mmCIF file of C-alpha atoms in Angstrom:
data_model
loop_
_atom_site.group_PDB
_atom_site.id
_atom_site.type_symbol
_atom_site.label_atom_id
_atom_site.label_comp_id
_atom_site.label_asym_id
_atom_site.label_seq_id
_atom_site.Cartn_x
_atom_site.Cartn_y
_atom_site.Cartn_z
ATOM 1 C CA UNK Q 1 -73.784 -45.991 17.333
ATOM 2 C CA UNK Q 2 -70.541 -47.503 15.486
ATOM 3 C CA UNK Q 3 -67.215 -46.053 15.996
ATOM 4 C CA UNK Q 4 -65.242 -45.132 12.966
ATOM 5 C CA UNK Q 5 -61.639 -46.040 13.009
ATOM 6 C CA UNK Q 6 -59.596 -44.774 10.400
ATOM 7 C CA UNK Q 7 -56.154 -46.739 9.798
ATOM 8 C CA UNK Q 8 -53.657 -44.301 8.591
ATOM 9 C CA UNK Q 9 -50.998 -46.473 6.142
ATOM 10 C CA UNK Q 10 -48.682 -45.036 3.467
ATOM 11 C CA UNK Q 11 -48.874 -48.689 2.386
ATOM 12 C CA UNK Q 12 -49.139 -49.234 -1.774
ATOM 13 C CA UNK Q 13 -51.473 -51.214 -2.760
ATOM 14 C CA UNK Q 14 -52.713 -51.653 -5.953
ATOM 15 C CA UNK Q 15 -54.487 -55.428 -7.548
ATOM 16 C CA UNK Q 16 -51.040 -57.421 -6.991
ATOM 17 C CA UNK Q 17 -49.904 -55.681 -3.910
ATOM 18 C CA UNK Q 18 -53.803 -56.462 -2.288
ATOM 19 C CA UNK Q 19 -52.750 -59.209 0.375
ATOM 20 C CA UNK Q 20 -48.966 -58.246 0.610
ATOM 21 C CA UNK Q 21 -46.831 -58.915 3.808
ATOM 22 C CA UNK Q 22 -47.596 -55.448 5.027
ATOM 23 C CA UNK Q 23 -50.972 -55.081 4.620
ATOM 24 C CA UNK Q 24 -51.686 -58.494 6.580
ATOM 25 C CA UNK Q 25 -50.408 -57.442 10.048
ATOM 26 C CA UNK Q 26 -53.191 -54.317 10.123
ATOM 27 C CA UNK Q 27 -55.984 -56.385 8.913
ATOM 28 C CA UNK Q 28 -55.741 -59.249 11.788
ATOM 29 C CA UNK Q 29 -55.516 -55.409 13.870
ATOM 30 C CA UNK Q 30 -58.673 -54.727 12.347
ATOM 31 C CA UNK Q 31 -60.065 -57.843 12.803
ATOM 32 C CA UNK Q 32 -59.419 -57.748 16.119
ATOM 33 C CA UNK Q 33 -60.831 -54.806 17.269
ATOM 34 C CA UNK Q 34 -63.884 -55.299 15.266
ATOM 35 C CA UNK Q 35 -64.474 -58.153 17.425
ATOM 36 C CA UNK Q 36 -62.986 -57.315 21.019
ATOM 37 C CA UNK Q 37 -65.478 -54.131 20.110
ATOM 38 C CA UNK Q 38 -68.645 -56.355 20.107
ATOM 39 C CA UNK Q 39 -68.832 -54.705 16.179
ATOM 40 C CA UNK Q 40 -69.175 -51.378 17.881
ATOM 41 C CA UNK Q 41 -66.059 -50.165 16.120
ATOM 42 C CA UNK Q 42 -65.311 -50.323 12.568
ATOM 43 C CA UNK Q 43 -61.843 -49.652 10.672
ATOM 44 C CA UNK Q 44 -61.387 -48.495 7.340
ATOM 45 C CA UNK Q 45 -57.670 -49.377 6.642
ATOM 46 C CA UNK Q 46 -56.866 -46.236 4.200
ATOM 47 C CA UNK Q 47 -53.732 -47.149 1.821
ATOM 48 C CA UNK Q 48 -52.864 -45.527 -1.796
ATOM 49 C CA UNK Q 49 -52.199 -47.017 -5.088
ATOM 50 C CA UNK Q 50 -52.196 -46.105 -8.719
ATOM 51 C CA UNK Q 51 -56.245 -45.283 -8.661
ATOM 52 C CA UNK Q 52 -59.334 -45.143 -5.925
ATOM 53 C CA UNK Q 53 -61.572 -48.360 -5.107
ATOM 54 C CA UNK Q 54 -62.790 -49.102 -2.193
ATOM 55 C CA UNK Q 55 -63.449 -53.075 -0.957
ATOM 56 C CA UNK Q 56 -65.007 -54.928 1.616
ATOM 57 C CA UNK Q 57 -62.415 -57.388 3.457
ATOM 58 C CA UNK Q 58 -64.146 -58.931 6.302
ATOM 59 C CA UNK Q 59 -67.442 -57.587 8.365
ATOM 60 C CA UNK Q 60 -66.532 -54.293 10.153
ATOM 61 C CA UNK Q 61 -63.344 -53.533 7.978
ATOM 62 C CA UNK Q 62 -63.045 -51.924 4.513
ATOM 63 C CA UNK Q 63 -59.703 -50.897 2.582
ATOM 64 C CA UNK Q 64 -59.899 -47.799 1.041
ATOM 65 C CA UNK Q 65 -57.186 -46.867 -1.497
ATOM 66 C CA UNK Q 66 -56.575 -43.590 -2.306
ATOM 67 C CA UNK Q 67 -55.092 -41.834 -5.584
ATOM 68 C CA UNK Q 68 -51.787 -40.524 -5.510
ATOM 69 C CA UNK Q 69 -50.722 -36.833 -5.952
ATOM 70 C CA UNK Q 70 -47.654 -36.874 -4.713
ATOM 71 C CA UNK Q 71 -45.070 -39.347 -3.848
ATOM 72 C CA UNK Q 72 -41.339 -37.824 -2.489
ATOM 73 C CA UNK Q 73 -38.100 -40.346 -2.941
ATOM 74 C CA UNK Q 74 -38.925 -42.713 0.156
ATOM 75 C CA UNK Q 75 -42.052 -44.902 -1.038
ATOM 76 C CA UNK Q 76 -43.678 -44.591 2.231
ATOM 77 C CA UNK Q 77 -43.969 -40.774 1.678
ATOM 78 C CA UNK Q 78 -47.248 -40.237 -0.661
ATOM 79 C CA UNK Q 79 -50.239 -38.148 -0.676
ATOM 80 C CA UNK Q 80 -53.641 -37.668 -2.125
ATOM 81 C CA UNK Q 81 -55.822 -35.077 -2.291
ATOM 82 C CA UNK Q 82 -58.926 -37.257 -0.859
ATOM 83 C CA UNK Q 83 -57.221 -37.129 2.403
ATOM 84 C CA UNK Q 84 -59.032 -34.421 3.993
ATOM 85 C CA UNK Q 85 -62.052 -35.518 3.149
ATOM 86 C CA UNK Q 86 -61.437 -39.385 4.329
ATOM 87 C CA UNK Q 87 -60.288 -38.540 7.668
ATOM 88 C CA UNK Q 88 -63.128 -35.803 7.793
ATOM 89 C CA UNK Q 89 -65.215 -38.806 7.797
ATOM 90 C CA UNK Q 90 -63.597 -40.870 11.033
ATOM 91 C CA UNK Q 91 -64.208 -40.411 14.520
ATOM 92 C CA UNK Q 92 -60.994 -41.639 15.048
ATOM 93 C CA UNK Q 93 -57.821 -41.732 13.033
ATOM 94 C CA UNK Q 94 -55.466 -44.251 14.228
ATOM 95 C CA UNK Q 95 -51.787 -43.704 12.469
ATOM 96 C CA UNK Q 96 -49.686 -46.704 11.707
ATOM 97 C CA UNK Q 97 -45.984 -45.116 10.542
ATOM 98 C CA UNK Q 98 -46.235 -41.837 11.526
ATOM 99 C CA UNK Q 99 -43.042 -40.821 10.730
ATOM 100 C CA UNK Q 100 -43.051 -40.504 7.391
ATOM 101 C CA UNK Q 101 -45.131 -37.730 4.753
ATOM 102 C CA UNK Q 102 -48.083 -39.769 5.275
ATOM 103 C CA UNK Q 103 -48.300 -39.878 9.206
ATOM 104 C CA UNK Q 104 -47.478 -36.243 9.342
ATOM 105 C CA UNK Q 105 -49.591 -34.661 7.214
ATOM 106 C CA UNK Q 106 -52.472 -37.203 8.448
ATOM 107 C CA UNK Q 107 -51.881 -35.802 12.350
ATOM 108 C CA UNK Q 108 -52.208 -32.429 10.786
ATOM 109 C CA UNK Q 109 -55.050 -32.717 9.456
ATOM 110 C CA UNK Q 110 -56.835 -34.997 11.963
ATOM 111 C CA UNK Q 111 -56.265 -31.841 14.692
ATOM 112 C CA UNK Q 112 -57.561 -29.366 12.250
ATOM 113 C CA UNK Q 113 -60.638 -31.342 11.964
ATOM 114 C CA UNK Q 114 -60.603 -31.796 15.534
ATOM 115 C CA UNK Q 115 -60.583 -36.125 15.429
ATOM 116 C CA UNK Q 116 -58.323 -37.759 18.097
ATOM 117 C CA UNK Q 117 -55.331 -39.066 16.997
ATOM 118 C CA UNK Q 118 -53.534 -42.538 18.199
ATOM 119 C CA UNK Q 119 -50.221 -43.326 17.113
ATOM 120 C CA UNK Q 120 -48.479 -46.903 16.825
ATOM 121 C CA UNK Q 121 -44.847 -46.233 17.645
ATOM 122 C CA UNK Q 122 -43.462 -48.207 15.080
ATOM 123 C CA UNK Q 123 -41.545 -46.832 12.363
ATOM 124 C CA UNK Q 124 -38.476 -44.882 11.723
ATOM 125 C CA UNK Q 125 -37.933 -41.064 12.313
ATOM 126 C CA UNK Q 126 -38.530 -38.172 10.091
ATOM 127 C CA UNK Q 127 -36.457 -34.624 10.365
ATOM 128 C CA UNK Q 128 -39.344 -32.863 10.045
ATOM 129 C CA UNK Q 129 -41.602 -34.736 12.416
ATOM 130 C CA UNK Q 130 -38.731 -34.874 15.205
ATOM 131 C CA UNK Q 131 -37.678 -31.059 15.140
ATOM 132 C CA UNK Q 132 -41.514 -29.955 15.728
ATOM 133 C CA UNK Q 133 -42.221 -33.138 18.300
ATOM 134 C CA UNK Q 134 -45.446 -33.369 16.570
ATOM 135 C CA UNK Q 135 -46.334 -36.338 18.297
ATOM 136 C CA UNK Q 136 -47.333 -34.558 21.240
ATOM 137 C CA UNK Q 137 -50.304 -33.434 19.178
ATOM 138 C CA UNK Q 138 -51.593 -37.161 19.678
ATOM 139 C CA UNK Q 139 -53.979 -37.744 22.308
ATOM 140 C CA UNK Q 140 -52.460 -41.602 22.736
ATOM 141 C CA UNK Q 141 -49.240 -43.159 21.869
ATOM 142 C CA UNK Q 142 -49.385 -47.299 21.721
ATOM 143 C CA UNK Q 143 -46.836 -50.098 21.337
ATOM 144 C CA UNK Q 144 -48.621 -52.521 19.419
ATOM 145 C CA UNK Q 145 -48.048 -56.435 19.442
ATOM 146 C CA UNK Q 146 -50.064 -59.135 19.401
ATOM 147 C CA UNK Q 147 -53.156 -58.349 17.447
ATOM 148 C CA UNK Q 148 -55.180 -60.739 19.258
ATOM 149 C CA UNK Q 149 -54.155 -58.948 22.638
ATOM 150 C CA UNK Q 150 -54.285 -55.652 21.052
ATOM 151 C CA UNK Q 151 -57.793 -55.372 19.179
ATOM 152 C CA UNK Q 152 -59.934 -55.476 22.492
ATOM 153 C CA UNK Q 153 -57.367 -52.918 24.292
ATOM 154 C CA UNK Q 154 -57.474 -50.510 21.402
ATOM 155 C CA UNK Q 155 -61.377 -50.968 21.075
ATOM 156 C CA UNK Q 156 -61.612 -49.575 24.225
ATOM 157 C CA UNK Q 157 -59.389 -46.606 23.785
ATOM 158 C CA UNK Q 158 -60.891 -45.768 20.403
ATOM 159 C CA UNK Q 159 -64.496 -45.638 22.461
ATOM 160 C CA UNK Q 160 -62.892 -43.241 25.137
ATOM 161 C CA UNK Q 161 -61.319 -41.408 22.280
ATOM 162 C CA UNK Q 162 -64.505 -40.781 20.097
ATOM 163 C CA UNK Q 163 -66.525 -40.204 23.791
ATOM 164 C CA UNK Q 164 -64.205 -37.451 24.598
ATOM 165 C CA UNK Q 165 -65.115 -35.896 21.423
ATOM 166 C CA UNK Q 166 -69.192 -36.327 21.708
ATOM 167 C CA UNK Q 167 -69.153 -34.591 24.902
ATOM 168 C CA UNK Q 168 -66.867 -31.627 23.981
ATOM 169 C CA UNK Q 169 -69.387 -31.360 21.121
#
């Protein structure tokens, strides 16, 4: 049975944005852990942009772009109403910027669906997320660096992650 990963990103992407400097990084991620996993694991790599598609961008990993409802000042703070239902869908929801709109309301509603929750460290610090520690919701914090190093690592934690789940079930 695959595993699910979902990669949280308030990253905009729309048809000029597709292979942009920031979306690059997470995709060798993907990559990675595709592989390390034996292509146990897959990753959806969930962004937003101006309308929904969905596209294939190597075996094991798909992009996912999501309408936007709302978007606050800081352009790494957007929403869309398919959240929910995306991250319904994982059996793990891995959070890359979690300190912004985005990562928060993504932890939220990971937890209320029960999924577990990784978070990548990286990123700045929101008021809101800092004065209600919500990271301690997350059931595993990572540094991330070298995606070659890190795909097998996080493969494994992912598995252990989605595991702990089954048997609860």
């Amino acid at each position: 049975m695959n595993t699910t990963i979902a990669y949280l990103t308030p990253l905009y992407v729309d048809d000029h944005s597709m292979r942009g400097v920031h979306v690059e990084p997470l995709l060798d991620l993907a990559r990675s852990v595709v592989q390390g996993s034996g292509r146990t694991c897959t990753v959806e790599m969930i962004a937003f942009g101006p309308a929904a598609r969905e596209e294939d961008l190597a075996p094991g990993v798909r992009l996912r772009v999501l309408p936007i409802a709302y978007r606050d000042g800081h352009p790494l703070d957007v929403l869309s109403w398919d959240l929910p239902l995306v991250l319904a869908q994982a059996d793990v929801v891995h959070i890359h910027h979690a300190h912004t709109r985005t990562g928060e309301m993504g932890l939220l509603l990971a937890k209320l669906y029960r999924k577990p929750v990784c978070v990548s460290t990286h990123g700045g610090a929101s008021s809101l997320g800092e004065s209600i520690n919500f990271l301690a919701l997350a059931d595993c914090l990572v540094d991330l660096g070298d995606p070659a190093d890190d795909g097998p690592r996080l493969a494994r934690i992912y598995r252990r992650l989605a595991g702990r789940v089954e048997e609860a079930a």
